[in-house]
């Protein structure tokens, strides 16, 4: 049984999108090059740094970070998890992936924070940003890869660009939400005592919104990790490449091991950011008062 | 120069708000403006001045526009029309930077829900105004600690606001405003979120502080008893307009319209009206150089069994009783000096009626009202006192008249009697 489309002229939406990408490719050369070199440099530097440290020492360092951010239990768990990755022979790939996730998350948050702040402050910005975020978040992740490859070629950078775009929305949303949720009277108090808007933002709104913003950071990191794996398809390397290789060669052991390594990284990053969120002054205060 | 001067302030919310002001000036009502133009007139043609060192209370129910009015005073809201001047500086036309300086240097604010920074200590919160003034850390800490001490929070500086009770948090809010050392203090329903007993304590503390600091205070409240207790003068607001400005007694004794009259009918007058407003002229008073015969005549004429005796300067010497006088007349004693009962209860003209009751209960003779030089200015016989007390309920029996009832039907606000019953003061 076939359905016939409603009898309307066909709109070549796909072509339009493609045209935009092609136009960008032709006309935004210098900008694209700049983006390319910055992202590339960031990732190279961080990855190199992570690779310099011997695996065992790095595992211990990550364990200590987890301990400091959360608890000794997480520290031990992290140490064991990292050792497991190492025994699976995936240490280098895991560090590549970690580097990608960190760089992409930092860049995504660097955009998300000011956009979120602007959206919280100006209703108009909020109205424009919201549908764009919906678009960014729900467009199937693979679709990003096509224009990314067209604009940046095969390699790490298109994967990073796709990751940044895909991971940014929760950062913007939760920043906006966090700032909007700050008690209006407290913000008013800042104005009433003659504080400048910038100081109100940095001394009152952002600190008080920090728990929510940190939840956004957590989401950004998780999305970045999931996208970085997909980005393995376009040559972003790391665990994603291993998983992709496992899929294309129907190599089940490789696929599972790569997958497990991703899960270990994910849990590590998730628990750490959650732990850090609980350490912000405001979160500490609400805990302290809940006890009292 | 008045500390605060508000001239013909309007605040209209909505598109083309200025046209709304024009319509209001042409006589449109708040309701018409809302229905025909879709505009919300929060404040309509409000003018008042607050003198230095005065506590000026703006009293109205929720939705009457009092908070909007307050926010125009320090420029948190820009008036749609009219102007505000603080110590001679025009707030309304000030560019943002100047406005911020005015706020830092001249006017601080206390908020209904305290508006403290939860992640900063009590001391840091109290120092907030000084921080925005750009004062160094050490000096800041010192002055904030002083302000906390003043508000009864010495030693609490290291705590976080969340660890304090509501009343104590508001003391921090008050300390923050006092530490900033501005001449003008705006208090927005500052005690409304507190329990009645705590609220009473805070009111006492504010009055005590005010007697020392002599700030200019603009206080917003929906609690009439609070308004009457704190306010040197009170502005009654309704539907965006100031309907009456006056002292508590002026408003009680001479309400400007039915709305005010209906509003004040359940006020505990015994705590607002003072001895001076119910005392009677001391006509039947014996001068100390007069004799028992004169005393007897005065008693017969005025149907009294006791007389107050005063000297030439109207200072009270004592009282004489009927039986003593009659016996003195029979024995032919001259002069009343030897007949005096010395213990005479005296009260000052500012004593509230509630505080007269105990005095009156213990005394056979009328209460003597004396001024600061101990001179007799009036008397309050027990009957007068009882009449004054019964009047407080007599007014409410009269009930609202026709117009007032129409008002209440269109009024989205809670019924004043219910509100004031809820806020009824707890007798000390």
XYZ file of C-alpha atoms in Angstrom:
720
model
C 0.000 0.000 0.000
C 1.374 3.367 -0.930
C 0.484 6.768 0.326
C 0.546 9.606 -2.071
C 1.892 12.888 -0.768
C -0.477 15.787 -0.484
C -0.527 17.489 -3.832
C 1.717 20.456 -3.120
C 4.795 21.626 -4.953
C 7.826 20.012 -3.383
C 9.968 22.382 -1.402
C 13.640 21.632 -1.885
C 14.492 22.221 1.784
C 17.388 19.810 1.740
C 18.873 21.636 -1.212
C 18.564 24.937 0.581
C 20.382 23.599 3.608
C 23.078 22.209 1.397
C 23.326 25.538 -0.406
C 23.894 27.334 2.881
C 26.669 24.920 3.796
C 28.254 25.249 0.360
C 28.044 29.009 0.526
C 29.764 28.920 3.886
C 32.418 26.655 2.475
C 33.127 29.085 -0.336
C 32.907 32.359 1.491
C 33.866 31.759 5.117
C 37.226 30.210 4.390
C 39.324 32.272 6.799
C 36.847 31.847 9.648
C 36.630 28.119 9.085
C 40.403 27.897 8.988
C 40.650 29.788 12.255
C 38.107 27.522 13.921
C 39.973 24.536 12.567
C 43.352 25.565 13.873
C 42.075 26.615 17.303
C 40.174 23.391 17.906
C 42.986 21.323 16.524
C 45.565 23.053 18.674
C 43.488 22.727 21.857
C 42.912 19.035 21.325
C 46.509 18.323 20.353
C 47.906 20.084 23.380
C 45.578 18.436 25.874
C 45.890 14.978 24.315
C 49.660 15.294 24.282
C 49.570 16.253 27.937
C 47.410 13.269 28.822
C 49.669 10.913 26.868
C 52.871 12.132 28.478
C 51.842 10.758 31.849
C 52.306 6.983 32.206
C 49.025 5.066 32.288
C 49.373 3.826 35.858
C 50.255 7.254 37.225
C 47.414 8.821 35.229
C 44.972 6.269 36.614
C 46.080 7.199 40.131
C 45.788 10.919 39.360
C 42.261 10.479 37.993
C 41.428 8.409 41.060
C 42.641 11.221 43.300
C 40.643 13.783 41.301
C 37.543 11.647 41.792
C 38.280 11.361 45.496
C 38.726 15.112 45.842
C 35.577 15.873 43.868
C 33.371 13.278 45.482
C 34.413 10.437 47.764
C 37.163 7.872 48.323
C 34.826 5.219 46.989
C 34.617 6.985 43.663
C 38.379 7.354 43.782
C 38.903 3.621 44.131
C 36.254 2.890 41.505
C 37.934 5.282 39.092
C 41.317 3.697 39.664
C 39.925 0.213 38.986
C 38.010 1.411 35.934
C 41.064 3.080 34.447
C 43.152 -0.021 35.063
C 40.488 -2.047 33.289
C 40.691 0.239 30.277
C 44.446 -0.159 30.331
C 44.275 -3.962 30.447
C 41.928 -3.910 27.464
C 44.706 -2.136 25.576
C 42.632 0.977 24.996
C 44.460 3.457 27.149
C 45.678 5.718 24.375
C 42.291 5.811 22.693
C 40.599 6.524 26.006
C 42.920 9.480 26.624
C 42.219 10.767 23.098
C 38.527 10.587 23.808
C 38.913 12.212 27.227
C 40.834 15.057 25.629
C 38.150 15.523 22.947
C 35.371 15.502 25.524
C 37.097 18.026 27.757
C 37.958 20.438 24.939
C 34.504 20.182 23.364
C 32.734 20.630 26.699
C 34.815 23.654 27.621
C 34.225 25.277 24.231
C 30.508 24.415 24.357
C 30.176 25.963 27.813
C 32.161 28.995 26.714
C 29.376 29.647 24.219
C 26.540 28.374 26.372
C 27.186 30.613 29.378
C 26.931 34.024 27.683
C 24.043 32.853 25.493
C 22.233 31.514 28.532
C 22.833 34.747 30.442
C 21.570 36.818 27.512
C 18.516 34.588 27.164
C 17.761 34.966 30.856
C 18.055 38.723 30.661
C 16.337 39.455 27.345
C 13.046 37.839 26.506
C 13.687 38.361 22.780
C 16.950 36.422 22.880
C 15.207 33.655 24.758
C 12.516 33.431 22.081
C 15.075 33.179 19.300
C 17.398 30.811 21.100
C 14.826 28.272 22.192
C 13.829 26.860 18.776
C 17.458 26.922 17.651
C 18.373 24.818 20.670
C 15.523 22.409 19.951
C 16.856 22.059 16.454
C 20.431 21.508 17.591
C 19.436 18.951 20.172
C 17.006 16.819 18.218
C 18.509 16.762 14.760
C 19.835 13.182 14.458
C 23.470 13.300 15.437
C 24.732 11.760 12.202
C 23.253 14.607 10.200
C 25.744 17.046 11.735
C 28.587 15.031 10.389
C 27.841 15.696 6.722
C 28.221 19.503 6.762
C 31.014 19.225 9.326
C 33.027 17.038 6.989
C 32.244 19.298 4.049
C 33.456 22.342 5.925
C 36.398 20.884 7.813
C 37.358 17.703 5.932
C 37.884 14.291 7.469
C 39.540 14.140 10.868
C 39.271 15.271 14.446
C 37.937 18.792 13.877
C 34.612 18.022 12.124
C 33.919 15.571 14.918
C 34.635 18.270 17.465
C 32.465 20.851 15.724
C 29.562 18.412 15.534
C 30.111 17.529 19.186
C 30.181 21.142 20.325
C 26.983 21.985 18.457
C 25.237 18.884 19.725
C 26.364 19.211 23.342
C 25.760 22.934 23.811
C 21.937 23.146 24.247
C 21.623 21.871 27.825
C 24.404 24.240 28.809
C 22.414 27.197 27.456
C 19.085 25.985 28.781
C 20.242 25.287 32.297
C 22.236 28.514 32.488
C 19.130 30.443 31.481
C 16.977 28.482 33.909
C 19.472 28.880 36.737
C 19.716 32.625 36.318
C 15.977 33.027 35.985
C 15.471 31.053 39.173
C 17.610 33.387 41.244
C 15.377 35.093 43.785
C 14.229 38.335 42.173
C 14.304 40.152 45.466
C 17.993 39.326 45.941
C 18.797 40.698 42.503
C 16.707 43.740 43.350
C 18.723 44.143 46.541
C 21.842 44.334 44.386
C 20.264 47.133 42.359
C 18.933 48.869 45.445
C 22.411 49.084 46.928
C 23.727 50.551 43.708
C 25.665 47.607 42.325
C 26.404 47.704 38.594
C 24.640 45.099 36.407
C 27.909 43.298 35.691
C 28.661 42.941 39.378
C 25.152 41.722 40.041
C 25.695 39.079 37.389
C 29.063 37.908 38.658
C 28.484 38.298 42.391
C 24.844 37.381 42.765
C 23.233 35.734 39.762
C 25.963 33.355 38.622
C 26.938 32.174 42.113
C 23.313 31.554 43.035
C 22.625 29.821 39.717
C 25.755 27.684 40.028
C 24.084 24.403 41.073
C 21.828 24.567 38.019
C 24.658 25.658 35.742
C 26.723 22.736 36.999
C 23.872 20.380 36.163
C 24.115 21.886 32.675
C 27.860 21.252 32.574
C 27.203 17.662 33.534
C 24.697 17.276 30.699
C 27.058 18.918 28.229
C 29.829 16.508 29.126
C 27.579 13.480 28.823
C 26.293 14.574 25.419
C 29.823 15.387 24.292
C 30.968 11.914 25.230
C 28.167 10.250 23.338
C 28.801 12.429 20.275
C 32.551 11.957 20.354
C 31.997 8.245 19.848
C 29.766 8.915 16.856
C 32.390 11.311 15.570
C 34.698 8.319 15.302
C 32.911 7.684 12.002
C 34.520 10.727 10.414
C 37.964 10.004 11.716
C 37.884 11.718 15.092
C 39.888 8.828 16.527
C 39.793 7.642 20.110
C 37.351 5.093 21.459
C 34.860 6.111 18.794
C 37.197 4.836 16.110
C 37.502 1.483 17.895
C 33.748 1.144 18.278
C 33.231 2.136 14.631
C 35.823 -0.403 13.596
C 34.036 -3.023 15.684
C 30.774 -2.235 13.901
C 32.169 -2.241 10.380
C 34.096 -5.491 10.846
C 31.428 -7.147 13.005
C 34.119 -7.578 15.642
C 31.981 -8.185 18.698
C 34.762 -8.329 21.351
C 36.270 -5.083 20.100
C 32.875 -3.412 20.033
C 32.091 -4.483 23.592
C 35.464 -3.497 24.951
C 35.294 -0.102 23.307
C 31.773 0.326 24.608
C 32.758 -0.613 28.152
C 35.645 1.854 28.066
C 33.194 4.577 27.038
C 30.873 3.644 29.892
C 33.739 3.847 32.392
C 34.714 7.301 31.155
C 31.102 8.400 31.232
C 30.574 7.308 34.822
C 33.819 8.951 35.873
C 32.929 12.286 34.274
C 29.330 12.186 35.458
C 30.141 11.485 39.093
C 32.910 14.049 39.165
C 30.786 16.886 37.802
C 27.900 15.888 40.052
C 30.329 15.952 42.958
C 31.609 19.376 41.972
C 28.058 20.686 41.645
C 27.446 19.634 45.244
C 30.500 21.604 46.316
C 29.383 25.027 45.099
C 28.889 27.425 48.012
C 25.160 27.673 47.442
C 24.687 23.899 47.348
C 26.728 23.579 50.529
C 24.592 26.191 52.207
C 21.314 24.529 51.310
C 22.686 21.252 52.601
C 23.875 22.876 55.795
C 20.518 24.523 56.415
C 18.629 21.345 55.596
C 20.564 19.630 58.362
C 19.935 22.403 60.848
C 14.777 70.619 52.308
C 12.588 67.540 52.594
C 14.423 64.205 52.489
C 12.027 62.673 49.997
C 9.831 64.623 47.654
C 7.484 62.820 45.287
C 5.535 64.935 42.840
C 2.544 63.689 40.890
C 3.942 60.211 40.407
C 2.244 57.917 37.931
C 3.180 54.366 37.100
C 1.239 52.737 34.316
C 2.160 49.321 32.968
C 1.441 48.349 29.389
C 2.001 49.639 25.879
C 1.684 53.384 25.363
C 1.681 53.906 29.105
C 2.041 57.671 28.679
C -1.337 57.857 26.968
C -2.697 56.097 30.021
C -1.392 58.938 32.182
C -3.133 61.455 29.937
C -6.366 59.506 30.254
C -6.012 59.354 34.027
C -5.391 63.099 34.162
C -8.588 63.573 32.171
C -10.422 61.678 34.866
C -10.404 58.065 33.791
C -10.464 55.583 36.645
C -8.078 52.734 37.188
C -10.795 50.303 36.214
C -11.741 52.116 32.995
C -8.111 52.263 31.991
C -7.789 48.553 32.504
C -10.955 47.636 30.631
C -10.801 50.133 27.779
C -7.075 50.552 27.226
C -5.670 47.341 28.629
C -3.334 49.330 30.855
C -2.576 48.710 34.487
C -2.324 51.875 36.530
C -0.358 50.932 39.615
C 0.226 54.410 40.999
C -1.927 57.419 40.153
C -0.958 60.995 40.915
C 0.883 60.309 44.139
C 2.513 63.303 45.813
C 4.064 63.417 49.256
C 7.060 64.743 51.084
C 8.980 63.102 53.881
C 10.917 65.338 56.213
C 14.327 64.419 57.544
C 14.171 62.150 60.572
C 10.554 61.227 59.981
C 9.000 57.777 59.736
C 6.517 58.000 56.899
C 4.339 54.940 56.460
C 2.553 54.086 53.235
C -0.316 51.845 54.123
C -2.487 49.905 51.716
C -3.682 46.431 50.869
C -1.977 44.258 48.314
C -2.490 45.708 44.848
C -2.871 49.234 46.134
C 0.385 50.258 44.475
C 2.448 50.905 47.575
C 5.363 48.677 46.597
C 5.436 50.231 43.138
C 5.467 53.644 44.764
C 8.399 52.661 46.948
C 10.365 51.358 43.989
C 9.986 54.635 42.178
C 11.552 56.425 45.129
C 14.943 54.795 44.612
C 14.500 54.426 40.879
C 14.132 50.653 40.741
C 11.066 51.511 38.695
C 10.942 54.513 36.451
C 7.798 56.616 36.893
C 5.621 56.976 33.815
C 5.147 60.586 34.853
C 6.127 62.750 37.792
C 9.396 63.004 39.647
C 11.159 61.958 42.807
C 13.798 64.012 44.582
C 16.001 62.583 47.322
C 17.800 65.201 49.445
C 17.588 67.548 46.499
C 18.877 65.038 43.926
C 16.458 64.218 41.151
C 16.162 60.454 40.890
C 13.796 60.315 37.988
C 15.936 62.077 35.417
C 19.245 60.644 36.635
C 21.276 58.584 34.140
C 21.983 54.999 35.283
C 25.409 55.774 36.675
C 24.224 58.718 38.748
C 21.263 56.693 39.892
C 23.544 53.956 41.152
C 25.585 56.529 43.029
C 22.457 57.979 44.632
C 21.453 54.501 45.739
C 24.875 53.762 47.163
C 25.201 57.025 49.039
C 21.737 58.196 49.960
C 19.177 55.463 50.176
C 19.214 51.853 51.266
C 16.439 49.314 51.381
C 15.073 46.519 53.563
C 13.111 43.800 51.804
C 10.033 41.804 52.713
C 11.732 38.432 52.313
C 15.080 39.739 53.519
C 16.847 39.262 50.142
C 20.093 38.138 51.723
C 22.829 36.406 49.778
C 22.535 32.807 50.982
C 26.118 31.890 50.139
C 27.661 34.701 52.133
C 28.043 34.972 55.878
C 25.919 37.277 57.969
C 28.845 39.691 58.257
C 29.457 39.721 54.503
C 25.759 40.304 53.940
C 25.708 43.205 56.363
C 28.738 44.611 54.548
C 27.126 44.382 51.113
C 26.193 48.044 50.845
C 29.714 49.033 51.874
C 31.112 46.665 49.286
C 29.197 48.390 46.511
C 30.424 51.708 47.910
C 33.941 50.440 47.290
C 35.056 50.556 50.916
C 38.071 48.443 51.902
C 37.677 45.046 53.448
C 38.850 45.808 56.982
C 36.743 48.940 57.319
C 33.815 47.082 55.813
C 34.041 44.302 58.365
C 34.339 46.775 61.211
C 31.327 48.839 60.213
C 29.226 45.796 59.357
C 30.029 44.293 62.764
C 28.953 47.561 64.397
C 25.660 47.514 62.516
C 25.065 43.894 63.494
C 25.770 44.788 67.111
C 23.280 47.636 66.838
C 20.644 45.203 65.572
C 21.302 42.732 68.362
C 23.261 40.262 66.258
C 26.717 40.673 67.752
C 28.600 37.380 67.505
C 26.464 35.984 64.683
C 28.658 37.334 61.888
C 30.160 33.983 60.931
C 26.833 32.225 60.469
C 25.065 31.830 57.172
C 21.658 33.473 56.733
C 19.995 30.078 56.333
C 21.032 29.151 59.839
C 19.118 32.077 61.326
C 15.436 32.435 62.143
C 13.272 34.761 60.056
C 13.390 37.553 62.609
C 17.156 37.343 62.843
C 17.515 37.293 59.067
C 15.554 40.506 58.887
C 17.852 42.007 61.501
C 20.666 41.200 59.074
C 18.670 42.953 56.358
C 18.265 45.948 58.651
C 21.949 45.854 59.607
C 22.888 45.814 55.924
C 20.831 48.937 55.355
C 22.172 50.671 58.485
C 25.786 49.739 57.738
C 25.521 51.503 54.385
C 24.982 54.623 56.497
C 22.568 56.318 54.135
C 20.248 59.008 55.392
C 17.195 57.419 53.882
C 15.872 53.951 54.596
C 13.200 52.308 52.471
C 11.430 49.429 54.152
C 9.214 47.299 51.932
C 6.828 45.276 54.088
C 9.931 44.670 56.137
C 8.192 42.927 59.021
C 5.252 41.386 57.182
C 6.837 37.964 56.749
C 7.490 37.621 60.478
C 5.375 36.061 63.207
C 3.219 38.601 65.080
C 5.278 38.464 68.267
C 8.589 38.773 66.432
C 7.084 41.541 64.343
C 6.140 43.448 67.451
C 9.667 43.073 68.771
C 11.135 44.306 65.501
C 8.835 47.324 65.538
C 9.995 48.186 69.033
C 13.590 47.777 67.978
C 13.116 49.949 64.934
C 11.553 52.703 67.031
C 14.363 52.410 69.550
C 17.017 52.573 66.817
C 15.230 55.452 65.180
C 15.236 57.483 68.396
C 19.029 57.258 68.306
C 19.807 57.333 64.578
C 17.168 59.769 63.289
C 17.047 58.300 59.794
C 14.413 59.243 57.283
C 12.317 56.120 56.910
C 9.762 55.317 54.254
C 7.934 52.252 55.505
C 5.481 50.204 53.468
C 2.946 47.975 55.163
C -0.478 46.403 54.758
C -0.909 46.179 58.515
C -2.764 49.189 59.848
C -1.725 48.556 63.429
C 1.887 48.529 62.306
C 1.343 51.738 60.385
C -0.208 53.414 63.413
C 2.543 52.189 65.724
C 5.473 53.246 63.580
C 4.333 56.147 61.502
C 4.907 59.764 62.396
C 2.644 60.277 59.418
C 0.701 57.780 57.367
C -0.343 57.818 53.737
C -3.375 55.636 53.070
C -3.311 54.163 49.571
C -6.106 52.634 47.626
C -6.297 51.535 43.995
C -3.111 53.405 43.181
C -4.092 56.691 44.766
C -3.068 58.222 48.054
C -6.420 58.916 49.687
C -5.233 60.505 52.903
C -2.032 61.645 54.546
C -1.928 62.425 58.232
C -0.903 61.310 61.667
C -2.498 58.183 63.122
C -4.821 60.279 65.238
C -5.822 62.523 62.355
C -6.729 59.501 60.290
C -8.643 57.844 63.114
C -10.492 60.944 64.146
C -11.108 62.389 60.727
C -11.020 59.746 57.982
C -10.966 61.349 54.539
C -13.562 59.036 53.014
C -15.652 55.952 53.589
C -12.890 53.653 52.508
C -10.523 54.925 55.150
C -13.333 54.963 57.686
C -14.220 51.382 56.936
C -10.591 50.426 57.049
C -9.900 51.889 60.424
C -13.071 50.701 62.056
C -11.414 47.660 63.532
C -8.216 49.312 64.572
C -7.488 48.810 68.204
C -7.964 52.459 69.048
C -6.967 51.906 72.615
C -3.435 51.408 71.317
C -3.475 54.357 68.960
C -5.506 57.095 70.575
C -3.688 58.864 73.345
C -4.761 60.467 76.575
C -4.687 63.892 74.945
C -7.366 62.935 72.438
C -9.942 61.878 75.041
C -9.081 64.045 78.039
C -11.530 66.660 79.189
C -10.713 70.210 80.154
C -10.061 70.409 83.879
C -12.958 72.722 84.813
C -13.778 71.397 88.231
C -10.407 72.008 89.774
C -9.770 73.580 93.120
C -6.990 76.097 93.492
C -4.943 75.370 96.569
C -5.573 78.813 98.084
C -9.321 78.249 97.978
C -11.132 76.858 100.996
C -13.426 73.953 101.871
C -16.567 75.975 101.112
C -15.473 76.631 97.566
C -14.611 72.968 97.265
C -18.020 71.916 98.477
C -19.723 74.261 96.004
C -17.651 72.925 93.116
C -18.504 69.379 94.053
C -22.224 70.060 94.234
C -22.234 71.905 90.907
C -20.307 69.210 89.105
C -21.696 66.167 90.893
C -18.249 65.063 91.987
C -17.059 63.332 95.109
C -13.396 64.176 94.639
C -11.603 67.288 93.438
C -8.151 67.851 92.040
C -6.249 70.590 93.765
C -3.637 72.625 91.888
C -1.380 75.527 92.724
C -1.037 78.845 90.870
C 1.119 77.196 88.196
C -1.452 74.468 87.735
C 0.868 71.913 89.298
C -1.028 69.197 91.102
C -1.002 69.352 94.865
C -3.362 66.494 95.594
C -7.067 65.702 95.912
C -9.776 66.318 98.415
C -12.664 63.944 99.091
C -16.298 64.918 99.711
C -16.491 63.651 103.309
C -13.322 65.478 104.297
C -14.655 68.672 102.773
C -18.064 68.366 104.460
C -16.376 67.762 107.844
C -14.071 70.748 107.282
C -16.997 72.991 106.439
C -18.762 71.865 109.636
C -15.693 72.436 111.817
C -14.966 75.732 110.057
C -11.466 74.804 108.946
C -9.943 77.307 106.547
C -7.723 76.301 103.688
C -7.501 72.877 102.096
C -3.782 72.273 102.566
C -4.382 70.046 105.570
C -7.066 68.026 103.857
C -5.084 66.887 100.801
C -4.692 63.332 99.696
C -1.277 63.376 98.072
C -1.340 60.322 95.840
C -2.737 61.401 92.486
C -2.308 59.200 89.438
C -0.873 61.253 86.587
C -0.289 60.293 82.973
C 1.335 62.088 80.063
C -0.729 63.278 77.073
C 1.063 60.732 74.856
C 0.041 57.687 76.871
C -2.125 55.397 74.758
C -5.535 54.573 76.109
C -4.688 50.918 76.640
C -2.059 51.952 79.149
C -4.509 54.166 81.022
C -6.675 51.246 82.024
C -4.428 49.894 84.743
C -3.936 53.379 86.196
C -7.650 54.064 86.177
C -8.493 50.759 87.789
C -6.295 51.538 90.776
C -7.609 55.018 91.286
C -10.745 56.469 92.825
C -10.174 59.869 91.262
C -10.051 60.879 87.586
C -6.687 60.458 85.930
C -4.781 63.715 85.726
C -3.038 64.425 82.443
C 0.067 66.518 82.987
C 2.585 67.986 80.593
C 6.346 67.831 80.842
C 6.414 70.564 83.492
C 3.950 68.551 85.590
C 1.225 71.083 84.833
C -2.344 69.874 84.648
C -3.618 69.915 81.070
C -6.678 67.711 81.369
C -8.513 65.032 83.245
C -9.873 61.662 82.275
C -12.760 60.542 84.452
C -13.406 56.836 84.378
C -16.631 57.355 82.485
C -14.790 59.154 79.710
C -12.282 56.357 79.490
C -15.005 53.738 79.259
C -16.857 55.749 76.632
C -13.700 56.060 74.569
C -13.170 52.325 74.761
C -16.739 51.473 73.862
C -16.550 53.880 70.916
C -13.973 51.660 69.298
C -16.584 48.971 68.891
C -19.496 51.363 68.450
C -18.103 52.562 65.102
C -17.937 49.078 63.721
C -21.545 48.388 64.691
C -22.550 51.248 62.412
C -21.257 49.173 59.525
C -20.311 50.364 56.068
C -22.818 52.556 54.323
C -24.122 52.118 50.796
C -21.136 53.473 48.950
C -18.662 51.529 50.962
C -20.554 48.356 50.184
C -20.424 49.040 46.464
C -16.736 49.516 46.869
C -16.245 46.213 48.533
C -18.157 44.458 45.803
C -15.812 45.744 43.124
C -12.756 45.370 45.283
C -10.556 42.423 44.424
C -8.768 42.911 47.703
C -9.332 41.104 50.951
C -11.728 42.677 53.379
C -9.935 45.104 55.664
C -11.578 43.839 58.858
C -10.387 40.324 58.160
C -6.888 41.577 57.483
C -6.666 43.608 60.612
C -8.217 40.856 62.712
C -5.457 38.593 61.528
C -2.841 41.149 62.366
C -4.355 41.965 65.719
C -1.688 42.850 68.141
C -0.877 40.550 70.984
C -1.376 42.402 74.245
C 1.886 42.810 76.078
